[in-house]
Tab-separated table of C-alpha atoms in Angstrom:
chain	number	residue	atom	x	y	z
A	1	MET	CA	0.014	-0.151	-0.074
A	2	LYS	CA	2.744	2.268	1.117
A	3	SER	CA	4.721	1.682	-2.094
A	4	ARG	CA	1.673	2.448	-4.156
A	5	ILE	CA	0.932	5.559	-2.772
A	6	ILE	CA	4.629	6.720	-3.161
A	7	GLU	CA	4.318	5.673	-7.050
A	8	LEU	CA	1.052	7.335	-7.075
A	9	VAL	CA	2.779	10.823	-5.862
A	10	LYS	CA	5.728	10.253	-8.031
A	11	LYS	CA	3.496	10.136	-11.097
A	12	ASP	CA	2.060	13.370	-10.094
A	13	ILE	CA	5.421	14.998	-9.613
A	14	LEU	CA	6.375	13.578	-13.104
A	15	ILE	CA	2.952	14.797	-14.479
A	16	GLU	CA	3.912	18.378	-13.158
A	17	PHE	CA	7.445	18.029	-14.629
A	18	ARG	CA	6.127	16.945	-18.163
A	19	GLN	CA	3.285	19.568	-18.276
A	20	LYS	CA	5.287	22.622	-17.085
A	21	HIS	CA	2.858	25.096	-18.225
A	22	THR	CA	0.156	24.114	-15.408
A	23	LEU	CA	2.931	24.997	-12.888
A	24	TYR	CA	4.533	27.659	-14.510
A	25	GLY	CA	0.849	29.057	-15.009
A	26	VAL	CA	0.188	28.759	-11.144
A	27	LEU	CA	3.609	30.476	-10.322
A	28	LEU	CA	2.564	33.302	-13.148
A	29	TYR	CA	-0.777	33.499	-11.309
A	30	ILE	CA	0.613	34.332	-7.803
A	31	ALA	CA	3.251	36.623	-9.201
A	32	SER	CA	0.724	38.658	-11.487
A	33	THR	CA	-1.853	38.774	-8.555
A	34	ILE	CA	0.809	40.034	-6.143
A	35	PHE	CA	2.178	42.742	-8.813
A	36	VAL	CA	-1.558	44.092	-9.142
A	37	ILE	CA	-1.715	44.213	-5.405
A	38	TYR	CA	1.789	45.822	-5.436
A	39	LEU	CA	0.491	48.677	-8.218
A	40	SER	CA	-2.745	49.176	-6.904
A	41	LEU	CA	-1.450	50.240	-3.266
A	42	SER	CA	0.185	53.638	-3.152
A	43	GLU	CA	2.328	52.355	-0.024
A	44	ASN	CA	3.275	49.282	1.808
A	45	PRO	CA	-0.139	48.183	3.572
A	46	ASP	CA	-0.693	48.157	7.332
A	47	VAL	CA	-0.332	44.772	9.039
A	48	ASN	CA	-4.208	43.902	9.334
A	49	VAL	CA	-4.617	44.479	5.170
A	50	TRP	CA	-1.170	42.579	4.524
A	51	ASN	CA	-2.548	39.926	6.547
A	52	SER	CA	-6.016	39.273	5.259
A	53	LEU	CA	-4.732	40.014	1.551
A	54	PHE	CA	-2.164	37.262	1.959
A	55	TRP	CA	-4.740	34.672	3.178
A	56	VAL	CA	-6.860	35.641	0.590
A	57	ILE	CA	-4.420	35.284	-2.318
A	58	GLN	CA	-3.446	31.891	-0.596
A	59	LEU	CA	-7.306	30.739	-1.080
A	60	PHE	CA	-7.287	31.909	-4.994
A	61	VAL	CA	-3.961	30.347	-5.501
A	62	CYS	CA	-4.679	27.400	-3.621
A	63	VAL	CA	-8.259	27.078	-6.059
A	64	ASN	CA	-6.036	27.237	-9.063
A	65	ALA	CA	-3.301	25.016	-8.054
A	66	VAL	CA	-5.365	22.244	-6.574
A	67	ALA	CA	-8.230	22.539	-8.976
A	68	LYS	CA	-6.383	20.696	-11.975
A	69	SER	CA	-5.592	17.622	-9.944
A	70	PHE	CA	-8.791	15.810	-10.458
A	71	LEU	CA	-9.976	17.877	-13.424
A	72	GLN	CA	-6.901	16.894	-15.492
A	73	GLU	CA	-7.412	13.224	-14.750
A	74	ASN	CA	-9.122	12.123	-17.997
A	75	ARG	CA	-11.835	9.145	-18.250
A	76	GLY	CA	-9.460	6.425	-20.027
A	77	ARG	CA	-6.897	7.402	-16.987
A	78	MET	CA	-9.279	7.272	-14.072
A	79	LEU	CA	-10.113	3.574	-15.634
A	80	TYR	CA	-6.588	2.694	-15.505
A	81	PHE	CA	-6.102	3.735	-11.767
A	82	TYR	CA	-9.307	1.978	-10.928
A	83	THR	CA	-7.383	-1.167	-11.905
A	84	ILE	CA	-3.875	-0.536	-10.303
A	85	ALA	CA	-5.194	1.204	-6.908
A	86	SER	CA	-7.717	1.399	-4.023
A	87	PRO	CA	-9.473	4.607	-3.308
A	88	VAL	CA	-7.501	5.023	-0.041
A	89	GLU	CA	-4.216	5.158	-1.660
A	90	PHE	CA	-5.407	7.262	-4.632
A	91	ILE	CA	-6.779	10.026	-2.158
A	92	THR	CA	-3.622	9.800	0.148
A	93	ALA	CA	-1.414	10.394	-2.673
A	94	LYS	CA	-3.414	13.216	-4.214
A	95	LEU	CA	-3.864	14.882	-0.655
A	96	LEU	CA	0.175	14.179	-0.085
A	97	PHE	CA	0.942	15.976	-3.543
A	98	ASN	CA	-1.493	18.489	-3.309
A	99	MET	CA	-0.099	19.687	0.347
A	100	VAL	CA	3.603	19.626	-0.695
A	101	LEU	CA	2.776	21.821	-4.072
A	102	MET	CA	0.631	23.965	-1.885
A	103	ILE	CA	3.093	24.524	0.828
A	104	LEU	CA	5.691	25.421	-1.914
A	105	MET	CA	3.326	27.772	-3.496
A	106	SER	CA	2.540	29.510	0.056
A	107	LEU	CA	6.101	30.017	0.435
A	108	ILE	CA	6.916	31.150	-3.028
A	109	SER	CA	3.792	33.860	-2.687
A	110	LEU	CA	5.281	34.410	0.970
A	111	MET	CA	8.354	35.767	-0.495
A	112	LEU	CA	6.754	37.816	-3.247
A	113	PHE	CA	4.686	39.645	-0.466
A	114	PHE	CA	8.091	40.128	1.330
A	115	LEU	CA	9.511	41.489	-1.875
A	116	PHE	CA	6.460	43.563	-2.961
A	117	LEU	CA	4.771	44.580	0.021
A	118	GLY	CA	7.216	45.061	2.722
A	119	ASN	CA	7.571	42.703	5.867
A	120	PRO	CA	5.237	43.508	8.984
A	121	THR	CA	5.971	40.180	10.641
A	122	PHE	CA	7.459	40.574	14.081
A	123	ASN	CA	8.217	37.165	14.239
A	124	PHE	CA	9.388	36.270	10.940
A	125	LEU	CA	10.052	32.013	11.337
A	126	PHE	CA	6.766	31.905	12.954
A	127	PHE	CA	4.450	33.420	10.542
A	128	ILE	CA	6.679	31.002	7.631
A	129	GLY	CA	5.387	28.185	10.280
A	130	ILE	CA	1.805	29.662	10.092
A	131	SER	CA	1.670	29.979	6.461
A	132	MET	CA	2.898	26.598	5.855
A	133	ILE	CA	0.057	25.047	7.995
A	134	GLY	CA	-2.522	27.022	6.495
A	135	GLY	CA	-1.075	26.204	3.252
A	136	ALA	CA	-1.269	22.470	3.970
A	137	GLY	CA	-4.929	22.854	5.486
A	138	ILE	CA	-6.468	25.035	2.741
A	139	SER	CA	-4.845	22.248	0.055
A	140	LEU	CA	-6.400	19.386	2.000
A	141	VAL	CA	-9.997	20.903	1.730
A	142	PHE	CA	-9.687	21.930	-1.872
A	143	THR	CA	-8.444	18.462	-2.991
A	144	LEU	CA	-11.681	16.823	-1.785
A	145	MET	CA	-13.670	19.791	-3.337
A	146	SER	CA	-11.666	19.260	-6.605
A	147	ALA	CA	-12.570	15.520	-6.540
A	148	ILE	CA	-16.231	16.586	-6.122
A	149	ALA	CA	-16.480	19.505	-8.838
A	150	ALA	CA	-14.604	16.967	-11.263
A	151	LYS	CA	-17.635	14.663	-10.818
A	152	ALA	CA	-19.962	17.152	-11.609
A	153	GLN	CA	-18.044	18.267	-14.728
A	154	GLN	CA	-17.638	21.411	-13.636
A	155	ASN	CA	-14.838	23.967	-13.761
A	156	ALA	CA	-12.962	25.541	-11.064
A	157	ALA	CA	-15.923	27.967	-10.320
A	158	LEU	CA	-18.107	25.269	-8.934
A	159	MET	CA	-15.029	24.527	-6.753
A	160	ALA	CA	-14.804	27.896	-5.067
A	161	ILE	CA	-18.528	27.918	-4.490
A	162	LEU	CA	-18.135	24.539	-2.476
A	163	GLY	CA	-14.839	25.231	-0.918
A	164	PHE	CA	-15.247	28.791	0.191
A	165	PRO	CA	-17.901	28.396	2.999
A	166	VAL	CA	-16.038	24.944	4.231
A	167	ILE	CA	-12.561	26.729	4.606
A	168	LEU	CA	-13.575	29.960	6.053
A	169	PRO	CA	-13.519	28.938	9.872
A	170	GLN	CA	-10.168	27.501	9.351
A	171	LEU	CA	-9.156	30.864	7.614
A	172	MET	CA	-10.647	32.645	10.645
A	173	LEU	CA	-8.472	30.957	12.852
A	174	LEU	CA	-5.257	31.117	10.624
A	175	MET	CA	-5.755	34.828	10.419
A	176	ARG	CA	-6.178	34.994	14.009
A	177	LEU	CA	-3.166	32.950	14.728
A	178	SER	CA	-0.822	35.052	12.292
A	179	ARG	CA	-1.455	38.250	14.586
A	180	ALA	CA	0.558	36.436	16.824
A	181	ALA	CA	3.515	36.812	14.433
A	182	PHE	CA	2.757	40.465	14.010
A	183	GLY	CA	3.560	41.238	17.540
A	184	GLU	CA	0.030	41.126	19.114
A	185	VAL	CA	0.194	39.411	22.668
A	186	PHE	CA	-2.094	36.531	23.282
A	187	ARG	CA	-2.939	35.266	26.722
A	188	GLY	CA	-1.139	32.278	27.863
A	189	GLY	CA	-1.867	28.826	26.156
A	190	ALA	CA	-4.155	30.785	23.447
A	191	ILE	CA	-1.435	30.251	20.508
A	192	ILE	CA	-1.176	26.395	21.375
A	193	GLN	CA	-5.049	26.263	21.414
A	194	LEU	CA	-5.377	27.629	18.169
A	195	ILE	CA	-2.604	25.615	16.617
A	196	GLY	CA	-3.718	22.549	17.873
A	197	LEU	CA	-7.374	23.579	16.720
A	198	ILE	CA	-5.918	23.978	13.261
A	199	THR	CA	-4.154	21.008	13.234
A	200	LEU	CA	-7.255	19.194	14.825
A	201	LEU	CA	-9.536	20.715	11.721
A	202	ASP	CA	-6.845	19.263	9.107
A	203	PHE	CA	-6.670	15.979	10.874
A	204	LEU	CA	-10.598	15.747	10.635
A	205	VAL	CA	-10.633	16.775	6.666
A	206	ILE	CA	-8.029	13.881	6.035
A	207	VAL	CA	-10.049	11.542	8.097
A	208	LEU	CA	-13.245	12.496	6.189
A	209	ALA	CA	-11.365	12.680	2.672
A	210	ILE	CA	-10.436	8.952	3.341
A	211	VAL	CA	-13.661	7.808	4.209
A	212	LEU	CA	-15.602	9.518	1.720
A	213	PHE	CA	-13.493	9.637	-1.250
A	214	PRO	CA	-14.565	5.736	-1.981
A	215	TYR	CA	-18.067	6.915	-2.836
A	216	LEU	CA	-16.659	9.661	-5.346
A	217	TRP	CA	-14.414	7.424	-6.854
A	218	LYS	CA	-16.526	5.059	-9.319
A	219	ASP	CA	-19.505	5.713	-11.262
B	1	MET	CA	-46.657	9.533	8.982
B	2	ASN	CA	-50.036	8.715	9.910
B	3	LYS	CA	-49.427	9.281	13.666
B	4	ASN	CA	-50.614	13.188	13.724
B	5	TRP	CA	-50.449	13.472	17.522
B	6	TRP	CA	-47.124	15.500	17.152
B	7	LYS	CA	-48.432	17.965	14.629
B	8	ILE	CA	-51.344	18.529	17.098
B	9	LEU	CA	-48.437	19.019	19.877
B	10	SER	CA	-46.755	21.436	17.573
B	11	VAL	CA	-49.886	23.339	16.992
B	12	LEU	CA	-50.547	23.596	20.737
B	13	LEU	CA	-46.740	24.589	21.751
B	14	LEU	CA	-46.921	27.408	19.321
B	15	VAL	CA	-50.040	28.637	20.283
B	16	TYR	CA	-48.558	28.554	24.077
B	17	THR	CA	-45.605	30.079	22.703
B	18	ILE	CA	-47.105	33.200	21.052
B	19	ILE	CA	-49.895	33.484	23.859
B	20	ALA	CA	-47.581	33.052	26.667
B	21	GLY	CA	-44.586	34.514	24.979
B	22	PHE	CA	-46.491	37.828	24.265
B	23	LEU	CA	-48.597	38.124	27.793
B	24	LEU	CA	-46.564	36.376	30.690
B	25	ASP	CA	-44.439	38.879	32.615
B	26	VAL	CA	-40.529	38.810	31.679
B	27	PRO	CA	-37.807	40.222	33.673
B	28	ARG	CA	-36.538	43.539	32.672
B	29	LEU	CA	-32.637	43.981	32.127
B	30	PRO	CA	-31.214	47.418	30.884
B	31	ILE	CA	-31.163	47.633	27.002
B	32	LEU	CA	-32.977	44.157	26.400
B	33	ASN	CA	-36.392	45.548	28.373
B	34	GLU	CA	-39.124	43.664	26.636
B	35	THR	CA	-37.127	42.590	23.476
B	36	ILE	CA	-35.825	39.531	25.438
B	37	ARG	CA	-39.453	37.877	24.307
B	38	ASN	CA	-37.805	37.747	20.991
B	39	LEU	CA	-35.818	34.792	22.799
B	40	TYR	CA	-38.823	32.652	22.040
B	41	PHE	CA	-38.395	33.252	18.153
B	42	HIS	CA	-35.286	34.339	17.302
B	43	VAL	CA	-33.107	31.582	19.278
B	44	CYS	CA	-35.738	28.570	18.545
B	45	MET	CA	-35.119	29.319	14.974
B	46	TRP	CA	-31.204	28.789	15.279
B	47	PHE	CA	-32.442	25.787	17.423
B	48	GLY	CA	-34.369	24.513	14.684
B	49	MET	CA	-32.112	24.966	11.940
B	50	MET	CA	-29.284	23.155	13.733
B	51	ILE	CA	-31.550	20.227	14.466
B	52	LEU	CA	-33.026	20.245	10.700
B	53	PHE	CA	-29.399	20.181	9.146
B	54	THR	CA	-28.317	17.621	11.527
B	55	VAL	CA	-31.122	15.493	10.417
B	56	SER	CA	-30.169	15.863	6.801
B	57	PHE	CA	-26.588	15.181	7.744
B	58	VAL	CA	-27.803	11.644	9.462
B	59	TYR	CA	-29.712	10.721	6.291
B	60	SER	CA	-26.984	11.881	3.761
B	61	ILE	CA	-24.861	9.237	5.874
B	62	LYS	CA	-28.022	6.490	5.498
B	63	TYR	CA	-28.212	7.163	2.029
B	64	LEU	CA	-24.628	6.457	1.393
B	65	LYS	CA	-25.058	3.074	3.410
B	66	SER	CA	-28.283	1.788	1.472
B	67	PHE	CA	-28.282	3.940	-1.999
B	68	ASP	CA	-31.986	4.114	-1.345
B	69	TYR	CA	-33.319	7.076	-3.507
B	70	ARG	CA	-35.829	8.260	-0.527
B	71	LYS	CA	-33.047	8.849	1.924
B	72	ASP	CA	-31.835	11.361	-0.385
B	73	ILE	CA	-35.138	13.392	-1.007
B	74	ILE	CA	-35.243	13.147	3.262
B	75	ALA	CA	-31.818	14.680	3.198
B	76	SER	CA	-32.554	17.570	0.671
B	77	SER	CA	-35.804	18.094	1.961
B	78	PHE	CA	-34.743	18.878	5.386
B	79	ALA	CA	-31.653	21.080	4.109
B	80	ASN	CA	-34.194	22.956	2.097
B	81	VAL	CA	-36.256	23.980	5.303
B	82	GLY	CA	-33.182	24.523	7.262
B	83	ILE	CA	-32.176	27.283	4.901
B	84	LEU	CA	-35.645	28.517	5.657
B	85	PHE	CA	-35.198	28.496	9.453
B	86	GLY	CA	-31.677	30.022	8.823
B	87	ILE	CA	-33.143	33.149	7.058
B	88	LEU	CA	-36.248	33.591	9.497
B	89	GLY	CA	-33.280	33.564	12.119
B	90	TYR	CA	-31.702	36.141	10.469
B	91	LEU	CA	-34.746	38.508	10.146
B	92	THR	CA	-35.686	37.956	13.832
B	93	GLY	CA	-32.372	38.625	14.717
B	94	ILE	CA	-32.161	42.109	12.790
B	95	LEU	CA	-34.999	43.125	14.618
B	96	TRP	CA	-33.524	42.551	17.703
B	97	VAL	CA	-30.107	44.265	16.598
B	98	ASN	CA	-31.705	47.414	15.637
B	99	VAL	CA	-33.061	47.745	19.305
B	100	THR	CA	-30.235	46.602	21.473
B	101	TRP	CA	-26.763	46.783	19.896
B	102	ILE	CA	-27.213	49.633	17.702
B	103	THR	CA	-27.348	51.935	20.505
B	104	ASP	CA	-25.817	54.949	18.634
B	105	GLN	CA	-28.049	56.007	15.296
B	106	SER	CA	-24.631	56.808	13.511
B	107	GLN	CA	-23.124	53.466	14.363
B	108	SER	CA	-22.555	51.361	11.002
B	109	LEU	CA	-24.202	48.076	10.643
B	110	GLY	CA	-21.083	46.807	9.514
B	111	SER	CA	-19.459	47.022	12.578
B	112	VAL	CA	-22.451	45.213	14.595
B	113	LEU	CA	-22.652	42.296	12.036
B	114	LYS	CA	-18.783	41.185	12.093
B	115	GLU	CA	-19.955	38.557	15.008
B	116	PRO	CA	-18.740	35.305	15.030
B	117	LYS	CA	-22.302	33.839	15.522
B	118	LEU	CA	-23.710	35.817	12.767
B	119	ILE	CA	-20.526	34.568	10.628
B	120	GLY	CA	-21.151	31.061	11.741
B	121	ALA	CA	-24.735	31.130	10.755
B	122	ALA	CA	-23.498	32.769	7.041
B	123	ILE	CA	-21.456	30.018	6.381
B	124	ALA	CA	-24.150	27.631	7.485
B	125	LEU	CA	-26.289	29.177	4.815
B	126	LEU	CA	-23.508	29.390	1.988
B	127	ILE	CA	-22.689	25.783	2.529
B	128	TYR	CA	-26.419	24.721	2.224
B	129	GLY	CA	-26.764	27.271	-0.995
B	130	ALA	CA	-23.693	25.452	-2.418
B	131	TYR	CA	-25.091	22.019	-1.427
B	132	PHE	CA	-28.140	23.100	-4.035
B	133	VAL	CA	-26.401	24.414	-6.287
B	134	LEU	CA	-23.937	21.163	-6.655
B	135	ARG	CA	-27.493	19.337	-6.719
B	136	GLY	CA	-28.643	21.507	-9.661
B	137	SER	CA	-25.447	20.678	-11.665
B	138	PHE	CA	-26.047	17.069	-12.290
B	139	THR	CA	-28.424	15.007	-14.696
B	140	ASP	CA	-27.989	11.691	-13.230
B	141	ILE	CA	-29.936	11.114	-10.432
B	142	ASP	CA	-28.008	8.756	-8.548
B	143	LYS	CA	-24.674	10.522	-9.238
B	144	ARG	CA	-26.206	13.827	-7.893
B	145	ALA	CA	-27.554	12.130	-4.777
B	146	ARG	CA	-23.983	10.219	-4.001
B	147	ILE	CA	-22.000	13.287	-4.573
B	148	SER	CA	-24.378	15.970	-2.866
B	149	ALA	CA	-24.534	13.150	0.161
B	150	VAL	CA	-20.915	13.316	0.278
B	151	TYR	CA	-20.471	17.486	0.110
B	152	ASN	CA	-23.217	17.470	2.812
B	153	ILE	CA	-21.308	15.041	5.274
B	154	PHE	CA	-18.187	16.760	4.637
B	155	ALA	CA	-19.309	20.174	5.082
B	156	PHE	CA	-21.427	19.439	8.156
B	157	ALA	CA	-18.480	17.813	9.744
B	158	MET	CA	-16.103	20.780	9.113
B	159	LEU	CA	-18.830	23.552	9.884
B	160	PHE	CA	-20.558	22.569	13.038
B	161	PRO	CA	-17.695	21.955	15.357
B	162	SER	CA	-16.247	25.146	14.185
B	163	ILE	CA	-19.689	26.809	14.697
B	164	TRP	CA	-19.613	25.452	18.089
B	165	ILE	CA	-15.738	26.522	18.839
B	166	ILE	CA	-15.348	30.037	17.318
B	167	PRO	CA	-17.650	31.889	19.479
B	168	ARG	CA	-16.022	30.547	22.600
B	169	ILE	CA	-12.926	31.614	21.619
B	170	VAL	CA	-13.726	35.089	19.631
B	171	GLY	CA	-15.443	37.982	21.334
B	172	SER	CA	-18.972	38.366	20.821
B	173	LEU	CA	-22.010	40.420	21.534
B	174	HIS	CA	-24.003	37.277	22.272
B	175	PRO	CA	-24.343	36.167	25.534
B	176	GLY	CA	-21.708	33.401	26.601
B	177	ALA	CA	-18.678	34.780	24.811
B	178	PRO	CA	-15.547	35.087	26.988
B	179	GLY	CA	-15.311	38.290	28.984
B	180	SER	CA	-18.762	38.507	29.627
B	181	ASP	CA	-20.230	36.932	32.933
B	182	THR	CA	-22.068	33.969	31.337
B	183	GLY	CA	-20.980	30.680	30.652
B	184	ASN	CA	-22.057	28.386	27.911
B	185	PRO	CA	-23.174	30.256	24.699
B	186	ALA	CA	-26.393	28.332	24.363
B	187	LEU	CA	-27.611	26.501	27.426
B	188	ASP	CA	-26.705	27.804	30.935
B	189	ARG	CA	-29.254	27.611	33.532
B	190	LYS	CA	-27.919	30.576	35.086
B	191	ASP	CA	-28.548	32.669	32.029
B	192	LEU	CA	-32.232	32.305	31.971
B	193	ASP	CA	-35.151	33.086	34.393
B	194	GLY	CA	-37.231	30.190	35.410
B	195	ALA	CA	-40.228	31.851	34.218
B	196	MET	CA	-39.038	32.443	30.848
B	197	ARG	CA	-37.482	28.807	30.401
B	198	ALA	CA	-41.244	27.444	30.894
B	199	VAL	CA	-41.748	29.205	27.755
B	200	PHE	CA	-38.614	28.699	25.991
B	201	TYR	CA	-38.004	25.280	25.919
B	202	PRO	CA	-41.690	24.375	24.665
B	203	ALA	CA	-40.919	26.896	21.959
B	204	VAL	CA	-38.199	24.896	20.628
B	205	ILE	CA	-39.788	21.869	20.642
B	206	GLY	CA	-42.963	23.697	18.878
B	207	TRP	CA	-41.015	25.134	16.145
B	208	THR	CA	-38.631	22.310	15.625
B	209	LEU	CA	-41.837	20.217	15.066
B	210	LEU	CA	-43.144	22.569	12.498
B	211	GLY	CA	-40.091	22.375	10.902
B	212	VAL	CA	-40.303	18.526	10.681
B	213	TRP	CA	-43.764	19.108	9.454
B	214	ILE	CA	-42.988	21.260	6.590
B	215	ALA	CA	-40.130	19.126	5.829
B	216	GLY	CA	-42.301	16.016	6.064
B	217	LEU	CA	-44.659	17.680	3.294
B	218	LYS	CA	-41.795	18.312	0.870
B	219	ILE	CA	-40.705	14.928	1.129
B	220	ARG	CA	-44.290	13.183	0.383
B	221	ILE	CA	-44.535	15.853	-2.697
B	222	GLU	CA	-40.923	14.625	-3.814
B	223	ILE	CA	-41.485	11.006	-3.551
B	224	LEU	CA	-45.262	11.329	-5.392
B	225	LYS	CA	-43.295	13.232	-7.940
B	226	ASN	CA	-40.314	10.367	-8.417
B	227	LYS	CA	-42.802	7.455	-7.817
B	228	ASN	CA	-42.154	5.588	-11.112
B	229	ILE	CA	-38.341	5.624	-10.214
B	230	ILE	CA	-38.559	4.352	-6.258
B	231	ASN	CA	-39.363	0.914	-6.222
B	232	GLU	CA	-41.575	-0.414	-3.479
């Protein structure tokens, strides 16, 4: 089972390198969005605006980066996967791959944010950690949403409609946690509590994805 | 469906709610004053909504276990009535906000509405809106039932824990937020006067039964419409 998951992840990475245009497309999307924000603001935004812009961009980047993970698999290829892997292996591989991809995208967009919009963080490393946790959490939710949207033969629009309300609670927790990295003082234990809650939600998403995906898998 | 006692009970409880709710004496607190009577309507709507969505969630699980199309009809009908209750909850809430939270006329509504409970309720309505958009995008009935059941289960399991957690972490104007002297956001024996509890609990049951009744009618209509595909 483990080896098959690794093989499936390898396959996704390989596809990513063979069809470089999609990867570059997402990178360009990040760069151009942040550049537009940079041009539209006359000076560096203050901490709260910076924070909310960052997370909103993460959301849209995730929709674009993860959307294709199921939409790109055509019918014939899916039929082939049915024969070689179980649904649990397949979704685990997808979750893993998208998580790594989104963490990478988060780091890139964080770098561009620092470059174009200044660095208002008080605790730099802590914010990198938060953006990685956040990117991973968002990608997990949208992986399952992408699987659902692909079944509906719909584009990324449906994925956004399905995913945004579901991701909101997590996003609120993340934005709140981010304020700790901007120097806001929390009462003792609150940060651990928030991190724990976010991790718990991520764990819940993984369990639900593994339980529910077999029902999405075959027609 | 033939046992109608609970429908009669629902009507009796609602008649009692309206009469006792408007006529019985209520304790007067500053700002709240007589508007506390809205408790019998506003809070009951949210209780009703959560219960209806929970029923919808349970039937989605049952659908995935049995693939019985009737279960899907039940799940979607309960979600539908849940949305109705949510909208009514908002409407009754707006009335209450106008006289209690907005104390200064120049205060913008936007500053008041950024409330954890309002956000939670908005998310719930968005999710079930998305649920019906998703349902609308399928032509194949079995596929629609299966995929929307998956979304319903996932969304419910993600949403409701966070609805119950977030108001306890973030500050709120609703009773029960950290910093206020009340405890549990929803059910605390200390929060409510005994006489009011005698009206509030029957009101919750009455409104919820009414919701179940409406959902039941919807289910029966849908089953009749799809008679030819549901095998007895």
